[in-house]
Amino acid sequence: MTLRADETRLLLIGETQIKLLERLSNACAVSGDEGEVRKIVIEEIKPYADELKVDSLGNVLAIKHGVKEHAMRVMLSAHMDEVGLMLTHDNGDGIYRFEIMGGIAPSDLAGKQVWIGKEHIPAVIGLKPLHLGKGDSLKKPIDLEDLHIDVGPAKGAEKVGDRAVFATKFTQLGPSLRGKAMDNRLGVATLIELVRHAPANIDLQAAFTVQEEIGLRGARVAAYAFNPDLAIVLDSTPAYDLPAWDSDENVRYNTRLGAGPAIYVADSSTISDPRLVRFMIRTAEEHKIPYQLRQPGGGGTDAGAIHKQRAGIPSVSVSVPGRYHHGPASIVRLSDWQHTLNLVSAALSGLTQEVLAADR
Ligand SMILES: [Zn+2]
C-alpha cells in the first residue's frame, strides 16, 4: 500500500514511548562509549528494519525500504552520545582526576553525584570545603583543576578511561519531563518511533550516531555510507526562555518551551537547505502543528558534518527545545516532543521530488 502525500498518521507519545525515553535517559553513553544506548536502539528497531548494521565507529545504521523503486533516500540522524566525564588519573584511595568530554561548565560539576562506567558505580565530584577557603579564594570561579571524582574507598571496578555521567533518574513532572541526556535521547526516541512507522513513499535511512558531542564524528561516516538525497537531523536544542530579571523583554531565547518543534535556519556549523526549511514550515502549517524557528546563531548538530559529505547533502535540523542541557537535568515539554514527532512524520509522508526541484 502506498500512502498518499496528504495521508498522515498521527503517532502518539504514550506510556510506552515515555518508558522508552526513561530507559534511554537513564542509560550512560558518553561519547565513544555508546554501547548501552546502542543495545536499546537495536532491540527496539530490529523487528522493523529491512537492513541493520553497526558500522566500524559504532553508529547504528538501519534502512526501511519504501514500496517504490527509486524512492527518495532520506537520512534521519539522531546522536546517541551525551556529554560527560572521563577518568584520567588514579590518585589512589578511590580518588580520580578527570577530563570533560563535550561541553560541560566546571561550575555545574562541583558537589554533583555521578555514575561511573558500565556498572553505574556511584561517586561524587569533590571540591575543597568552603570552610577551609579564605577571603578571595571563595570568589574565584571553579576550575577543573579544583575538582576530583571520589568513589569512596576504591571498589576495583572503576578504572582510568571509564566515563562518568550525572546521576540523575528520569521523572515526569506533569506536562514536563526531567532527566539527564535529553540532548539527545529525545532525538533517539523520536527516530525509533519513525523507524517503527516508516512511511512507504521513501527509503528511510536511520543513523543513530556516535561522538556528536566531540565533533560530529559518527554522522560524517554515516552520511558517506548512506549517500542520501537529503537529511533531517533530530536533536534537542537549548531553550533560554526564562524571564529577564531586569524586566527587559527576553529576546535572545534561542527557543521556548511549549512553542513546538524548532526548525533550524542556520547555526554555527550549517546553513539549512532553504527548500527543506520552507517544506518543514509548509508541512507544519498544513497540518496545524505548532512550530518555531530556532534563532540563528551558535550551537550545531550532526547536520554540520552531513551537509558537507560527498557532493553536498541538503540538510535541515529539527529539535525539541529543552532547558539546562549539558547539565545534571534538563526540562522539556511532552507536547513539544509530540509535535516534533508529528511534524517529521508528516514531512516524510509528504516528501516528493518537487521539494528539491524548487528554486532555492
Ligand atoms: Zn545534541
CSV table of C-alpha atoms and ligand atoms in Angstrom, one decimal:
chain,number,residue,atom,x,y,z
A,1,MET,CA,0.0,0.0,0.0
A,2,THR,CA,1.3,3.4,-0.9
A,3,LEU,CA,0.5,6.3,1.3
A,4,ARG,CA,-0.8,9.4,-0.4
A,5,ALA,CA,1.1,12.6,0.4
A,6,ASP,CA,-1.8,14.0,2.4
A,7,GLU,CA,-2.4,10.9,4.4
A,8,THR,CA,-0.5,11.4,7.6
A,9,ARG,CA,-0.8,9.1,10.5
A,10,LEU,CA,-0.8,10.6,13.9
A,11,LEU,CA,1.9,8.9,16.0
A,12,LEU,CA,1.1,9.2,19.7
A,13,ILE,CA,3.5,9.6,22.5
A,14,GLY,CA,2.0,7.5,25.3
A,15,GLU,CA,3.2,5.4,28.2
A,16,THR,CA,5.3,3.1,26.0
A,17,GLN,CA,7.2,5.9,24.4
A,18,ILE,CA,7.8,7.7,27.8
A,19,LYS,CA,9.0,4.4,29.3
A,20,LEU,CA,11.5,4.1,26.4
A,21,LEU,CA,12.7,7.6,26.9
A,22,GLU,CA,13.2,6.9,30.6
A,23,ARG,CA,15.4,3.9,29.8
A,24,LEU,CA,17.4,5.9,27.2
A,25,SER,CA,17.8,8.9,29.6
A,26,ASN,CA,19.0,6.7,32.5
A,27,ALA,CA,21.5,4.8,30.3
A,28,CYS,CA,25.1,6.0,30.3
A,29,ALA,CA,26.6,6.7,26.9
A,30,VAL,CA,29.3,9.4,26.9
A,31,SER,CA,31.0,9.9,23.5
A,32,GLY,CA,32.9,6.9,22.3
A,33,ASP,CA,31.2,4.6,24.8
A,34,GLU,CA,27.6,4.5,23.4
A,35,GLY,CA,27.1,0.7,24.0
A,36,GLU,CA,24.3,1.0,26.5
A,37,VAL,CA,22.1,3.1,24.3
A,38,ARG,CA,23.1,1.2,21.1
A,39,LYS,CA,21.8,-2.0,22.7
A,40,ILE,CA,18.4,-0.4,23.4
A,41,VAL,CA,18.2,1.0,19.9
A,42,ILE,CA,18.9,-2.3,18.2
A,43,GLU,CA,16.5,-4.1,20.5
A,44,GLU,CA,13.7,-1.6,19.6
A,45,ILE,CA,14.2,-1.3,15.8
A,46,LYS,CA,15.3,-4.8,14.9
A,47,PRO,CA,11.8,-6.1,14.1
A,48,TYR,CA,11.1,-3.1,11.8
A,49,ALA,CA,14.3,-2.6,9.9
A,50,ASP,CA,14.9,-4.2,6.5
A,51,GLU,CA,18.6,-3.8,6.9
A,52,LEU,CA,20.5,-3.2,10.2
A,53,LYS,CA,24.2,-2.9,11.0
A,54,VAL,CA,26.7,-1.4,13.4
A,55,ASP,CA,29.5,0.3,11.5
A,56,SER,CA,33.1,0.5,12.4
A,57,LEU,CA,32.7,3.6,14.6
A,58,GLY,CA,29.7,2.2,16.4
A,59,ASN,CA,26.9,4.0,14.5
A,60,VAL,CA,23.7,2.0,14.2
A,61,LEU,CA,22.6,2.2,10.5
A,62,ALA,CA,19.2,0.9,9.7
A,63,ILE,CA,17.2,1.0,6.4
A,64,LYS,CA,13.5,0.7,6.0
A,65,HIS,CA,12.7,0.4,2.2
A,66,GLY,CA,9.7,2.2,0.6
A,67,VAL,CA,7.4,0.4,-1.7
A,68,LYS,CA,8.5,2.2,-4.9
A,69,GLU,CA,11.7,1.5,-6.8
A,70,HIS,CA,14.0,4.6,-6.8
A,71,ALA,CA,12.2,6.1,-3.9
A,72,MET,CA,13.9,9.1,-2.3
A,73,ARG,CA,16.6,8.2,0.1
A,74,VAL,CA,16.1,10.2,3.3
A,75,MET,CA,18.6,10.0,6.0
A,76,LEU,CA,17.3,10.7,9.5
A,77,SER,CA,20.0,11.2,12.1
A,78,ALA,CA,20.0,11.3,15.9
A,79,HIS,CA,23.1,11.1,18.1
A,80,MET,CA,23.2,8.5,20.8
A,81,ASP,CA,26.1,10.0,22.8
A,82,GLU,CA,25.9,12.5,25.7
A,83,VAL,CA,28.3,14.9,27.3
A,84,GLY,CA,30.1,13.5,30.4
A,85,LEU,CA,33.5,12.9,32.0
A,86,MET,CA,36.4,10.5,31.6
A,87,LEU,CA,38.6,9.3,34.5
A,88,THR,CA,42.1,10.2,33.5
A,89,HIS,CA,44.3,9.6,36.5
A,90,ASP,CA,44.1,7.3,39.6
A,91,ASN,CA,45.3,9.2,42.6
A,92,GLY,CA,44.7,6.2,44.9
A,93,ASP,CA,42.1,5.5,47.6
A,94,GLY,CA,39.2,5.9,45.1
A,95,ILE,CA,40.1,9.5,44.1
A,96,TYR,CA,40.4,10.2,40.3
A,97,ARG,CA,41.3,13.1,38.2
A,98,PHE,CA,39.0,13.5,35.1
A,99,GLU,CA,38.5,15.4,31.9
A,100,ILE,CA,35.3,16.8,30.5
A,101,MET,CA,34.0,15.2,27.2
A,102,GLY,CA,31.9,17.6,25.2
A,103,GLY,CA,30.6,20.9,26.7
A,104,ILE,CA,30.1,21.0,30.5
A,105,ALA,CA,30.8,24.0,32.6
A,106,PRO,CA,33.1,23.1,35.6
A,107,SER,CA,30.7,25.2,37.8
A,108,ASP,CA,28.0,22.6,37.0
A,109,LEU,CA,30.2,19.9,38.4
A,110,ALA,CA,31.1,20.7,42.0
A,111,GLY,CA,29.3,18.6,44.5
A,112,LYS,CA,27.3,16.6,42.0
A,113,GLN,CA,26.7,12.8,42.2
A,114,VAL,CA,27.8,10.8,39.2
A,115,TRP,CA,27.7,7.2,37.9
A,116,ILE,CA,30.9,5.7,36.6
A,117,GLY,CA,31.2,3.1,33.9
A,118,LYS,CA,29.0,0.3,32.6
A,119,GLU,CA,28.2,-0.7,36.2
A,120,HIS,CA,27.0,2.8,37.1
A,121,ILE,CA,29.3,2.9,40.2
A,122,PRO,CA,28.1,5.8,42.4
A,123,ALA,CA,30.6,8.6,43.2
A,124,VAL,CA,30.7,12.3,44.0
A,125,ILE,CA,32.6,15.2,42.5
A,126,GLY,CA,34.6,16.8,45.3
A,127,LEU,CA,35.7,20.3,45.8
A,128,LYS,CA,37.8,21.7,48.7
A,129,PRO,CA,35.4,22.5,51.6
A,130,LEU,CA,34.2,26.1,51.7
A,131,HIS,CA,35.0,26.2,55.5
A,132,LEU,CA,38.7,25.9,54.7
A,133,GLY,CA,38.7,28.6,52.0
A,134,LYS,CA,40.0,32.1,52.8
A,135,GLY,CA,39.0,35.6,51.5
A,136,ASP,CA,39.1,35.9,47.8
A,137,SER,CA,39.7,32.2,47.2
A,138,LEU,CA,36.0,31.8,47.8
A,139,LYS,CA,35.1,34.1,44.9
A,140,LYS,CA,37.3,32.6,42.2
A,141,PRO,CA,35.5,30.6,39.5
A,142,ILE,CA,35.6,26.9,39.9
A,143,ASP,CA,38.3,25.4,37.7
A,144,LEU,CA,38.5,21.8,36.5
A,145,GLU,CA,41.8,21.5,38.4
A,146,ASP,CA,40.0,22.1,41.7
A,147,LEU,CA,37.7,19.0,41.2
A,148,HIS,CA,38.1,15.3,41.6
A,149,ILE,CA,35.9,12.2,41.5
A,150,ASP,CA,35.6,10.3,44.7
A,151,VAL,CA,34.2,6.7,44.8
A,152,GLY,CA,34.8,6.3,48.5
A,153,PRO,CA,37.5,3.6,49.0
A,154,ALA,CA,38.3,2.2,45.6
A,155,LYS,CA,36.0,-0.7,44.6
A,156,GLY,CA,38.3,-2.1,42.0
A,157,ALA,CA,35.6,-2.0,39.3
A,158,GLU,CA,36.4,1.5,38.1
A,159,LYS,CA,39.5,2.5,36.1
A,160,VAL,CA,41.1,5.2,34.1
A,161,GLY,CA,39.3,5.6,30.8
A,162,ASP,CA,35.9,4.9,32.3
A,163,ARG,CA,33.2,7.5,31.6
A,164,ALA,CA,31.0,9.2,34.2
A,165,VAL,CA,27.7,10.9,33.9
A,166,PHE,CA,25.4,12.9,36.2
A,167,ALA,CA,23.5,10.5,38.5
A,168,THR,CA,20.0,11.7,37.5
A,169,LYS,CA,17.0,9.5,37.3
A,170,PHE,CA,14.3,10.4,34.8
A,171,THR,CA,11.0,11.7,36.1
A,172,GLN,CA,7.7,13.0,34.7
A,173,LEU,CA,6.6,16.3,36.2
A,174,GLY,CA,3.0,16.9,34.9
A,175,PRO,CA,3.4,18.2,31.4
A,176,SER,CA,7.2,18.2,31.6
A,177,LEU,CA,9.9,15.5,31.5
A,178,ARG,CA,13.0,15.9,33.6
A,179,GLY,CA,16.2,13.9,33.1
A,180,LYS,CA,19.8,13.8,32.0
A,181,ALA,CA,20.9,13.5,28.4
A,182,MET,CA,17.6,14.7,26.9
A,183,ASP,CA,20.1,16.0,24.4
A,184,ASN,CA,19.8,13.7,22.6
A,185,ARG,CA,17.8,10.7,23.9
A,186,LEU,CA,14.7,12.6,22.8
A,187,GLY,CA,16.0,12.5,19.2
A,188,VAL,CA,16.9,8.8,19.6
A,189,ALA,CA,13.4,8.0,20.9
A,190,THR,CA,11.8,10.0,18.1
A,191,LEU,CA,13.8,8.2,15.5
A,192,ILE,CA,12.9,4.8,16.9
A,193,GLU,CA,9.2,5.8,16.5
A,194,LEU,CA,9.8,6.9,12.9
A,195,VAL,CA,11.5,3.6,12.0
A,196,ARG,CA,8.6,1.7,13.5
A,197,HIS,CA,6.1,3.7,11.5
A,198,ALA,CA,8.2,4.4,8.4
A,199,PRO,CA,6.1,5.9,5.5
A,200,ALA,CA,6.1,3.8,2.3
A,201,ASN,CA,6.9,6.6,-0.1
A,202,ILE,CA,10.6,6.9,0.8
A,203,ASP,CA,13.6,4.8,1.7
A,204,LEU,CA,14.2,5.7,5.3
A,205,GLN,CA,17.9,5.6,6.3
A,206,ALA,CA,18.1,5.9,10.1
A,207,ALA,CA,21.5,6.7,11.6
A,208,PHE,CA,21.9,6.6,15.4
A,209,THR,CA,25.2,8.3,15.5
A,210,VAL,CA,28.2,8.3,17.9
A,211,GLN,CA,30.6,11.0,19.1
A,212,GLU,CA,28.4,14.0,18.1
A,213,GLU,CA,29.3,15.9,21.2
A,214,ILE,CA,33.0,15.8,20.5
A,215,GLY,CA,32.9,16.9,16.9
A,216,LEU,CA,30.1,15.2,14.8
A,217,ARG,CA,32.4,12.3,14.1
A,218,GLY,CA,29.9,9.4,13.7
A,219,ALA,CA,27.5,11.4,11.4
A,220,ARG,CA,30.3,12.1,9.0
A,221,VAL,CA,30.9,8.4,8.1
A,222,ALA,CA,27.2,7.5,8.4
A,223,ALA,CA,26.3,10.2,5.7
A,224,TYR,CA,29.0,8.9,3.4
A,225,ALA,CA,27.8,5.3,3.7
A,226,PHE,CA,24.1,6.2,3.2
A,227,ASN,CA,24.7,8.7,0.4
A,228,PRO,CA,21.2,10.1,0.8
A,229,ASP,CA,19.2,12.5,-1.3
A,230,LEU,CA,18.6,14.7,1.8
A,231,ALA,CA,18.9,14.6,5.5
A,232,ILE,CA,16.8,15.6,8.5
A,233,VAL,CA,18.6,15.7,11.9
A,234,LEU,CA,16.7,15.2,15.1
A,235,ASP,CA,18.2,16.8,18.2
A,236,SER,CA,17.3,18.8,21.2
A,237,THR,CA,18.3,22.5,21.4
A,238,PRO,CA,18.6,24.9,24.4
A,239,ALA,CA,15.6,26.9,25.4
A,240,TYR,CA,16.8,30.0,27.2
A,241,ASP,CA,13.3,31.3,27.7
A,242,LEU,CA,13.4,32.4,31.3
A,243,PRO,CA,12.2,35.9,32.2
A,244,ALA,CA,14.8,38.6,32.0
A,245,TRP,CA,15.3,39.6,35.6
A,246,ASP,CA,15.8,43.3,34.9
A,247,SER,CA,12.3,43.4,33.4
A,248,ASP,CA,13.6,43.9,29.8
A,249,GLU,CA,11.9,41.6,27.4
A,250,ASN,CA,14.0,38.4,26.8
A,251,VAL,CA,14.6,38.4,23.1
A,252,ARG,CA,17.6,36.0,22.9
A,253,TYR,CA,15.9,32.9,24.0
A,254,ASN,CA,17.1,30.6,21.2
A,255,THR,CA,13.9,28.6,21.6
A,256,ARG,CA,11.0,28.4,24.0
A,257,LEU,CA,9.3,25.5,25.8
A,258,GLY,CA,5.8,24.8,24.7
A,259,ALA,CA,6.1,26.5,21.3
A,260,GLY,CA,6.6,23.3,19.3
A,261,PRO,CA,9.5,21.8,17.3
A,262,ALA,CA,12.4,24.2,16.5
A,263,ILE,CA,13.2,24.3,12.8
A,264,TYR,CA,16.8,25.4,12.1
A,265,VAL,CA,17.5,28.2,9.6
A,266,ALA,CA,21.2,28.4,10.5
A,267,ASP,CA,23.6,27.6,13.3
A,268,SER,CA,27.3,27.8,13.7
A,269,SER,CA,28.0,24.7,11.6
A,270,THR,CA,25.2,24.7,9.0
A,271,ILE,CA,23.0,26.9,6.8
A,272,SER,CA,20.0,24.7,6.4
A,273,ASP,CA,18.8,24.0,2.9
A,274,PRO,CA,16.2,26.7,2.3
A,275,ARG,CA,14.0,24.4,0.3
A,276,LEU,CA,13.8,22.0,3.2
A,277,VAL,CA,13.2,24.8,5.7
A,278,ARG,CA,10.3,26.0,3.6
A,279,PHE,CA,9.0,22.5,3.2
A,280,MET,CA,9.1,21.9,7.0
A,281,ILE,CA,7.2,25.2,7.6
A,282,ARG,CA,4.6,24.4,4.9
A,283,THR,CA,4.1,20.9,6.4
A,284,ALA,CA,3.6,22.4,9.9
A,285,GLU,CA,1.1,24.9,8.7
A,286,GLU,CA,-0.9,22.5,6.5
A,287,HIS,CA,-1.2,20.0,9.4
A,288,LYS,CA,-1.8,22.8,12.0
A,289,ILE,CA,1.3,21.7,14.0
A,290,PRO,CA,2.8,24.4,16.1
A,291,TYR,CA,6.5,25.2,15.3
A,292,GLN,CA,9.1,27.8,16.0
A,293,LEU,CA,12.2,28.9,14.1
A,294,ARG,CA,15.3,28.4,16.2
A,295,GLN,CA,17.0,31.7,16.5
A,296,PRO,CA,20.1,31.5,14.2
A,297,GLY,CA,23.4,31.6,16.0
A,298,GLY,CA,25.7,29.3,17.9
A,299,GLY,CA,25.4,25.6,18.5
A,300,GLY,CA,25.3,22.8,15.9
A,301,THR,CA,24.0,19.4,15.1
A,302,ASP,CA,25.0,16.4,13.1
A,303,ALA,CA,23.9,18.4,10.0
A,304,GLY,CA,27.2,20.2,10.3
A,305,ALA,CA,29.0,17.1,9.1
A,306,ILE,CA,26.3,15.6,7.0
A,307,HIS,CA,25.7,18.6,4.6
A,308,LYS,CA,29.4,18.6,3.6
A,309,GLN,CA,29.6,14.9,2.8
A,310,ARG,CA,30.2,13.7,-0.8
A,311,ALA,CA,29.0,16.3,-3.3
A,312,GLY,CA,26.9,18.0,-0.6
A,313,ILE,CA,23.7,16.8,1.0
A,314,PRO,CA,20.7,19.1,1.5
A,315,SER,CA,20.1,19.1,5.3
A,316,VAL,CA,17.8,20.6,7.9
A,317,SER,CA,17.6,20.1,11.7
A,318,VAL,CA,14.5,19.9,13.8
A,319,SER,CA,14.9,19.9,17.6
A,320,VAL,CA,12.8,19.5,20.7
A,321,PRO,CA,13.6,22.6,22.9
A,322,GLY,CA,14.9,21.9,26.4
A,323,ARG,CA,16.2,23.9,29.3
A,324,TYR,CA,19.5,23.3,31.1
A,325,HIS,CA,21.1,20.9,28.5
A,326,HIS,CA,24.6,19.6,29.2
A,327,GLY,CA,23.9,19.9,33.0
A,328,PRO,CA,22.6,17.4,35.6
A,329,ALA,CA,18.9,17.6,34.5
A,330,SER,CA,17.0,19.1,31.6
A,331,ILE,CA,13.4,20.1,31.5
A,332,VAL,CA,11.4,19.5,28.3
A,333,ARG,CA,7.7,19.6,27.5
A,334,LEU,CA,5.9,16.4,26.4
A,335,SER,CA,3.8,18.5,24.0
A,336,ASP,CA,6.9,19.7,22.1
A,337,TRP,CA,8.1,16.1,21.7
A,338,GLN,CA,4.7,15.1,20.4
A,339,HIS,CA,4.6,17.9,17.9
A,340,THR,CA,8.1,17.2,16.8
A,341,LEU,CA,7.2,13.6,16.1
A,342,ASN,CA,4.1,14.6,14.2
A,343,LEU,CA,5.9,17.2,12.1
A,344,VAL,CA,8.7,15.0,11.0
A,345,SER,CA,6.3,12.1,10.3
A,346,ALA,CA,4.0,14.4,8.2
A,347,ALA,CA,7.1,15.8,6.4
A,348,LEU,CA,8.3,12.3,5.5
A,349,SER,CA,4.9,11.2,4.2
A,350,GLY,CA,4.6,14.4,2.2
A,351,LEU,CA,8.0,14.3,0.6
A,352,THR,CA,8.2,14.4,-3.2
A,353,GLN,CA,11.0,15.1,-5.7
A,354,GLU,CA,9.4,18.5,-6.3
A,355,VAL,CA,10.6,19.7,-2.8
A,356,LEU,CA,14.3,19.6,-4.0
A,357,ALA,CA,13.4,20.6,-7.6
A,358,ALA,CA,12.1,24.0,-6.3
A,359,ASP,CA,14.2,27.2,-6.5
A,360,ARG,CA,16.4,27.9,-3.5
B,1,ZN,ZN,22.6,17.2,20.8
